[in-house]
Amino acid sequence: MVADGSSWMRVTAVGDKTQMGKIASALVDDPYKNETPLTAKLTRLAKNISAVGVAGALLIFTVMSVESALTSPLIKEVAPKTLGILGAVAVLMGMCVVQFLLRPFFKSMDMELRSFGVKFLCFVPMVAVSMALLLGIYGVATGTPGELVFQEGFNLLDSVLLSFVVAVTIIVVAVPEGLPMMVTVSLALNMMKMARQNCLVRKLVASETIGSATVICTDKTGTLTENRMTPVWAVLGAECYSTLEAMTDVPKNPNWERLVAGISVNSSADLNIQEEKDGSRTIHGIGNPTECALLKFLDAADVSYAEIRGKFHVENQLGHNSQRKMSAATVLDGESDTDRNSLVSGEKSTLRTFIKGAPERILARCSRILVNGTVEEIGPYRERLENWVAEASARALRVLAFCEAEADWSQESALENAAQEPTGILTGIIGIADPLRAEVPPAVAQCAKAGIVVKMVTGDALPTARAIAREAGIYTGAESELVMTSDEFNAISDADLPEKARALRVLARSTPADKLRLVKALHHDGDVVAMTGDGTNDAPALKFADVGLAMGQTGTEVAKEASDIVLVDDNFKNIVTGVLWGRTLFQNIQRFLQFQLSVNAVALLCAVIGPCVGVPLPLTVTQLLWINIIMDTFAAIAYSTQPPRVSVLNQPPIPRDSSIITAEMMINIVLVGIYQTVMLFAALFGGWFVDAEHVYDRSISALDPSYLEHNLPALTIFFTMLVMFQFWHKFNCRSLSGRESAFADIFKCRGFLSIVLMITVTQIILVQVPQVGIFFRTQPLTLLQWGEITLLTSSVLVVGWIARKIALFFSRS
């Protein structure tokens, strides 16, 4: 940063041509990112539920209207000719309603009336309803108050209006208003619980999306390893120090001073050393972890890197990046005693450059080697050096080579051109160990059980990456598993890349651009990808991945901003924890939908069947709205509090294009819905739990004042049984398959039990308090009746268990 003064600046690139411009250009919207797997499934479900709800409402509207018209005495009072005229007008009205009322209504619900079949299915009910409406209008218009024709016409209009209200209520009941709340509450709870597990969720929906992950692309350093780097291997000249004990002899080597200079000067890291009262020292690295490990190595050898660094005046410096895989620092030669002892006897140069980086890059730029303090040609030693580097890489060590050049290589072009005319002097090679986290192999094994493929994308050399991947369990050595370098990866055509990407397990010497290309290739086949990253250049890959995971300790702010989740401690195990919570959230949504659609099915069947079997209004609008509250608001809260079950990590991930309603769930919904409906009408017509005087009488018209007086006890039993069925069915819906119990970990679900208890108490109040019963068409029941109803409705647990076993049998078949 320039504080004051003036200068000339050369602009070499602007806009999209700059490095930040390239990153910004890559951070464009991705079609997969705009729609997460959950939102895609919920969108499809919402359309299906809306279609079923509207179809059910039209059916109920038609059935109730036609039933009212056919049972009305008015139809016998109308002359056949007049009836024909009314029918013709009804046809015209039906066409107008479909064209001008239903089309806008369907469009508002994101549905279209286009095909002839759908239009015809809407046209027929509208004609029937229009006929009933015209018949009622005819009766009111032709009769006079007090006459039978007028009264029957008025009653028919009242019945059509009631049918319309019930139909609208069915739509309200069918639409899952509680689903958005349930999803939001579940996501918020997941976010807080994941935060306690060191997973900071930046975008709510990411806590579910990670549960759908089919592929995890992970870094190595700090994520799979402990990020506790220690030099444990070295080559100085013709000597190889291959054990930790042998490393104590490294400072005795004549090359030591030159290696120390290269480590100290060509580094931007520092050490914060604190002296404790007991005489101990606490050392904290500041900067690149690899460079900090090298500085700690010097400190352990009683070398002050700061003192050596202070002797040199750095003219130019070129930092390490994933493309270059090298760093360089150019200093003025001859400004220190160290520099005056030129390695090339009798020669003086103005500038000297210290370079460190990947061994293959450094060796390609070296023509000489320092052996016992003397410069020799590197040719006779090259094969031996390459074998040593290969052995170190096979031990999963991060290998860095150091060299010097009596020229300015701190410019990008000069450093690249040096490979064409190598003049560097190899001063040493160091291997750094970064132990694998103890929890990583079990976590990777758990991912395999969960059907998630783990791919390691690292900047390390291929042998090092392969060794770590084997140790972690990511790579098993199977022929179907690919291990490749960045160069090999980029040589694959875009057409062949998706197939190769699926088989890929380790990508070594990778660049941020490789990560982005890998994500796009995996998206090609519909994989849900979780990608880790820590650098600014990783931002595009984090953005394009379905779940971007930034490193909390080593990640840059740009990477964190582009990510969905931040791993506070950079630990791979926490990714698996995120998968656990994400899958739990998805299953909680499925449990809620299974319960709601079951209640929807029962309410819809009762509303349709009732008028056909002589029960004009089995459930009132008020009762339907109370049932809607039970299955929407309260159920949403109840199921959102379900804790995770470890078994979810033994199941395969949910495909991106699969339905949120599984076949097992649908079998459960249908069988339980039919069972409840049959039992409800059997109790109503069989006179269960009521005395013989109050058995439901279908011969009494709903408009007769004695209708409620006689049938109220039976209708109260009907309503109470329906609600108590849902009391038990809530437990049923905690299980999504025949592999788990409806009461699994039930005592851990205090929120669920509290809500179920609250619903039951409220239902008792609605029935037992006469002042409230007036609004809900109920009357008080005896304690014996409550006990009998509770015992009978508990049978739905057995039916639910049978339904799950049947579904399990078919799913296995």
Short mmCIF file of N, CA and C in Angstrom, two decimals, residues 389-452:
data_model
loop_
_atom_site.label_atom_id
_atom_site.label_comp_id
_atom_site.label_asym_id
_atom_site.label_seq_id
_atom_site.Cartn_x
_atom_site.Cartn_y
_atom_site.Cartn_z
N VAL A 389 13.87 -39.03 -3.88
CA VAL A 389 12.63 -38.25 -3.85
C VAL A 389 11.42 -39.17 -3.99
N ALA A 390 11.52 -40.16 -4.88
CA ALA A 390 10.41 -41.11 -5.07
C ALA A 390 10.15 -41.90 -3.80
N GLU A 391 11.22 -42.31 -3.12
CA GLU A 391 11.06 -43.06 -1.87
C GLU A 391 10.39 -42.20 -0.80
N ALA A 392 10.80 -40.94 -0.73
CA ALA A 392 10.21 -40.04 0.27
C ALA A 392 8.73 -39.78 -0.03
N SER A 393 8.43 -39.60 -1.31
CA SER A 393 7.03 -39.36 -1.70
C SER A 393 6.18 -40.59 -1.39
N ALA A 394 6.76 -41.77 -1.58
CA ALA A 394 6.02 -43.00 -1.29
C ALA A 394 5.74 -43.13 0.20
N ARG A 395 6.54 -42.45 1.02
CA ARG A 395 6.29 -42.44 2.47
C ARG A 395 5.29 -41.35 2.86
N ALA A 396 4.63 -40.75 1.86
CA ALA A 396 3.61 -39.70 2.07
C ALA A 396 4.23 -38.44 2.64
N LEU A 397 5.50 -38.17 2.31
CA LEU A 397 6.15 -36.95 2.77
C LEU A 397 5.96 -35.85 1.72
N ARG A 398 5.81 -34.63 2.19
CA ARG A 398 5.80 -33.48 1.28
C ARG A 398 7.26 -33.09 1.06
N VAL A 399 7.72 -33.19 -0.18
CA VAL A 399 9.15 -33.01 -0.49
C VAL A 399 9.36 -31.65 -1.15
N LEU A 400 10.33 -30.88 -0.60
CA LEU A 400 10.70 -29.58 -1.14
C LEU A 400 12.19 -29.58 -1.47
N ALA A 401 12.52 -29.05 -2.63
CA ALA A 401 13.93 -28.94 -3.03
C ALA A 401 14.35 -27.47 -2.98
N PHE A 402 15.62 -27.23 -2.69
CA PHE A 402 16.15 -25.87 -2.55
C PHE A 402 17.34 -25.71 -3.51
N CYS A 403 17.40 -24.54 -4.15
CA CYS A 403 18.53 -24.28 -5.01
C CYS A 403 18.84 -22.78 -5.02
N GLU A 404 20.00 -22.45 -5.58
CA GLU A 404 20.42 -21.05 -5.72
C GLU A 404 20.79 -20.81 -7.19
N ALA A 405 20.63 -19.57 -7.59
CA ALA A 405 21.05 -19.18 -8.94
C ALA A 405 21.68 -17.81 -8.87
N GLU A 406 22.80 -17.62 -9.57
CA GLU A 406 23.48 -16.33 -9.57
C GLU A 406 22.90 -15.46 -10.67
N ALA A 407 21.60 -15.23 -10.55
CA ALA A 407 20.85 -14.40 -11.51
C ALA A 407 19.53 -14.04 -10.85
N ASP A 408 18.79 -13.14 -11.50
CA ASP A 408 17.48 -12.74 -10.99
C ASP A 408 16.40 -13.65 -11.60
N TRP A 409 15.95 -14.61 -10.81
CA TRP A 409 14.88 -15.50 -11.25
C TRP A 409 13.55 -15.16 -10.58
N SER A 410 13.46 -13.99 -10.02
CA SER A 410 12.25 -13.63 -9.28
C SER A 410 11.14 -13.12 -10.20
N GLN A 411 11.41 -13.07 -11.51
CA GLN A 411 10.37 -12.74 -12.47
C GLN A 411 9.78 -14.04 -13.03
N GLU A 412 8.50 -14.02 -13.27
CA GLU A 412 7.80 -15.23 -13.75
C GLU A 412 8.46 -15.79 -15.01
N SER A 413 8.74 -14.92 -15.96
CA SER A 413 9.31 -15.37 -17.23
C SER A 413 10.71 -15.95 -17.04
N ALA A 414 11.51 -15.30 -16.19
CA ALA A 414 12.88 -15.77 -15.96
C ALA A 414 12.88 -17.14 -15.29
N LEU A 415 11.95 -17.34 -14.35
CA LEU A 415 11.88 -18.61 -13.64
C LEU A 415 11.46 -19.74 -14.58
N GLU A 416 10.55 -19.43 -15.49
CA GLU A 416 10.10 -20.44 -16.45
C GLU A 416 11.19 -20.73 -17.49
N ASN A 417 11.88 -19.69 -17.95
CA ASN A 417 12.94 -19.88 -18.95
C ASN A 417 14.13 -20.64 -18.39
N ALA A 418 14.28 -20.62 -17.06
CA ALA A 418 15.42 -21.30 -16.44
C ALA A 418 15.39 -22.80 -16.69
N ALA A 419 14.20 -23.35 -16.98
CA ALA A 419 14.12 -24.79 -17.26
C ALA A 419 14.73 -25.13 -18.62
N GLN A 420 14.81 -24.11 -19.51
CA GLN A 420 15.39 -24.34 -20.82
C GLN A 420 16.92 -24.29 -20.76
N GLU A 421 17.45 -23.39 -19.91
CA GLU A 421 18.89 -23.26 -19.75
C GLU A 421 19.22 -23.32 -18.26
N PRO A 422 19.20 -24.52 -17.68
CA PRO A 422 19.40 -24.65 -16.23
C PRO A 422 20.80 -24.24 -15.79
N THR A 423 20.86 -23.39 -14.78
CA THR A 423 22.14 -22.95 -14.22
C THR A 423 22.13 -22.99 -12.69
N GLY A 424 21.02 -23.49 -12.10
CA GLY A 424 20.88 -23.47 -10.66
C GLY A 424 21.79 -24.47 -9.96
N ILE A 425 22.00 -24.24 -8.67
CA ILE A 425 22.82 -25.10 -7.83
C ILE A 425 21.93 -25.70 -6.75
N LEU A 426 21.75 -27.03 -6.75
CA LEU A 426 20.91 -27.69 -5.76
C LEU A 426 21.62 -27.70 -4.42
N THR A 427 20.98 -27.14 -3.40
CA THR A 427 21.60 -27.06 -2.07
C THR A 427 21.05 -28.09 -1.10
N GLY A 428 19.88 -28.63 -1.37
CA GLY A 428 19.33 -29.63 -0.46
C GLY A 428 17.87 -29.95 -0.78
N ILE A 429 17.40 -31.03 -0.20
CA ILE A 429 16.01 -31.47 -0.34
C ILE A 429 15.51 -31.87 1.05
N ILE A 430 14.31 -31.46 1.39
CA ILE A 430 13.74 -31.78 2.71
C ILE A 430 12.37 -32.43 2.53
N GLY A 431 12.14 -33.48 3.30
CA GLY A 431 10.84 -34.15 3.31
C GLY A 431 10.11 -33.84 4.61
N ILE A 432 8.87 -33.39 4.49
CA ILE A 432 8.09 -32.96 5.66
C ILE A 432 6.92 -33.92 5.86
N ALA A 433 6.80 -34.42 7.07
CA ALA A 433 5.70 -35.34 7.41
C ALA A 433 4.54 -34.56 8.00
N ASP A 434 3.34 -34.89 7.52
CA ASP A 434 2.12 -34.32 8.08
C ASP A 434 1.20 -35.49 8.41
N PRO A 435 1.16 -35.92 9.68
CA PRO A 435 0.44 -37.16 10.03
C PRO A 435 -1.03 -37.10 9.65
N LEU A 436 -1.54 -38.24 9.21
CA LEU A 436 -2.96 -38.35 8.90
C LEU A 436 -3.76 -38.27 10.21
N ARG A 437 -4.86 -37.55 10.18
CA ARG A 437 -5.73 -37.48 11.36
C ARG A 437 -6.23 -38.89 11.69
N ALA A 438 -6.23 -39.23 12.95
CA ALA A 438 -6.64 -40.58 13.37
C ALA A 438 -8.09 -40.87 13.00
N GLU A 439 -8.93 -39.83 12.98
CA GLU A 439 -10.35 -40.05 12.72
C GLU A 439 -10.69 -40.11 11.24
N VAL A 440 -9.71 -39.85 10.36
CA VAL A 440 -10.01 -39.81 8.93
C VAL A 440 -10.33 -41.18 8.34
N PRO A 441 -9.51 -42.24 8.54
CA PRO A 441 -9.86 -43.54 7.96
C PRO A 441 -11.26 -44.04 8.34
N PRO A 442 -11.66 -43.96 9.63
CA PRO A 442 -13.04 -44.36 9.95
C PRO A 442 -14.08 -43.49 9.25
N ALA A 443 -13.78 -42.18 9.12
CA ALA A 443 -14.74 -41.28 8.46
C ALA A 443 -14.87 -41.61 6.99
N VAL A 444 -13.74 -41.92 6.32
CA VAL A 444 -13.78 -42.29 4.91
C VAL A 444 -14.53 -43.62 4.74
N ALA A 445 -14.30 -44.56 5.66
CA ALA A 445 -15.02 -45.84 5.61
C ALA A 445 -16.52 -45.62 5.79
N GLN A 446 -16.87 -44.68 6.65
CA GLN A 446 -18.28 -44.36 6.85
C GLN A 446 -18.90 -43.75 5.59
N CYS A 447 -18.11 -42.94 4.91
CA CYS A 447 -18.59 -42.38 3.63
C CYS A 447 -18.86 -43.48 2.62
N ALA A 448 -18.00 -44.49 2.59
CA ALA A 448 -18.20 -45.60 1.67
C ALA A 448 -19.50 -46.33 1.98
N LYS A 449 -19.78 -46.54 3.28
CA LYS A 449 -21.04 -47.18 3.68
C LYS A 449 -22.23 -46.32 3.28
N ALA A 450 -22.04 -45.01 3.33
CA ALA A 450 -23.12 -44.08 2.99
C ALA A 450 -23.26 -43.87 1.49
N GLY A 451 -22.45 -44.57 0.69
CA GLY A 451 -22.55 -44.44 -0.76
C GLY A 451 -21.93 -43.17 -1.30
N ILE A 452 -21.02 -42.57 -0.53
CA ILE A 452 -20.37 -41.33 -0.95
C ILE A 452 -18.94 -41.64 -1.39
#
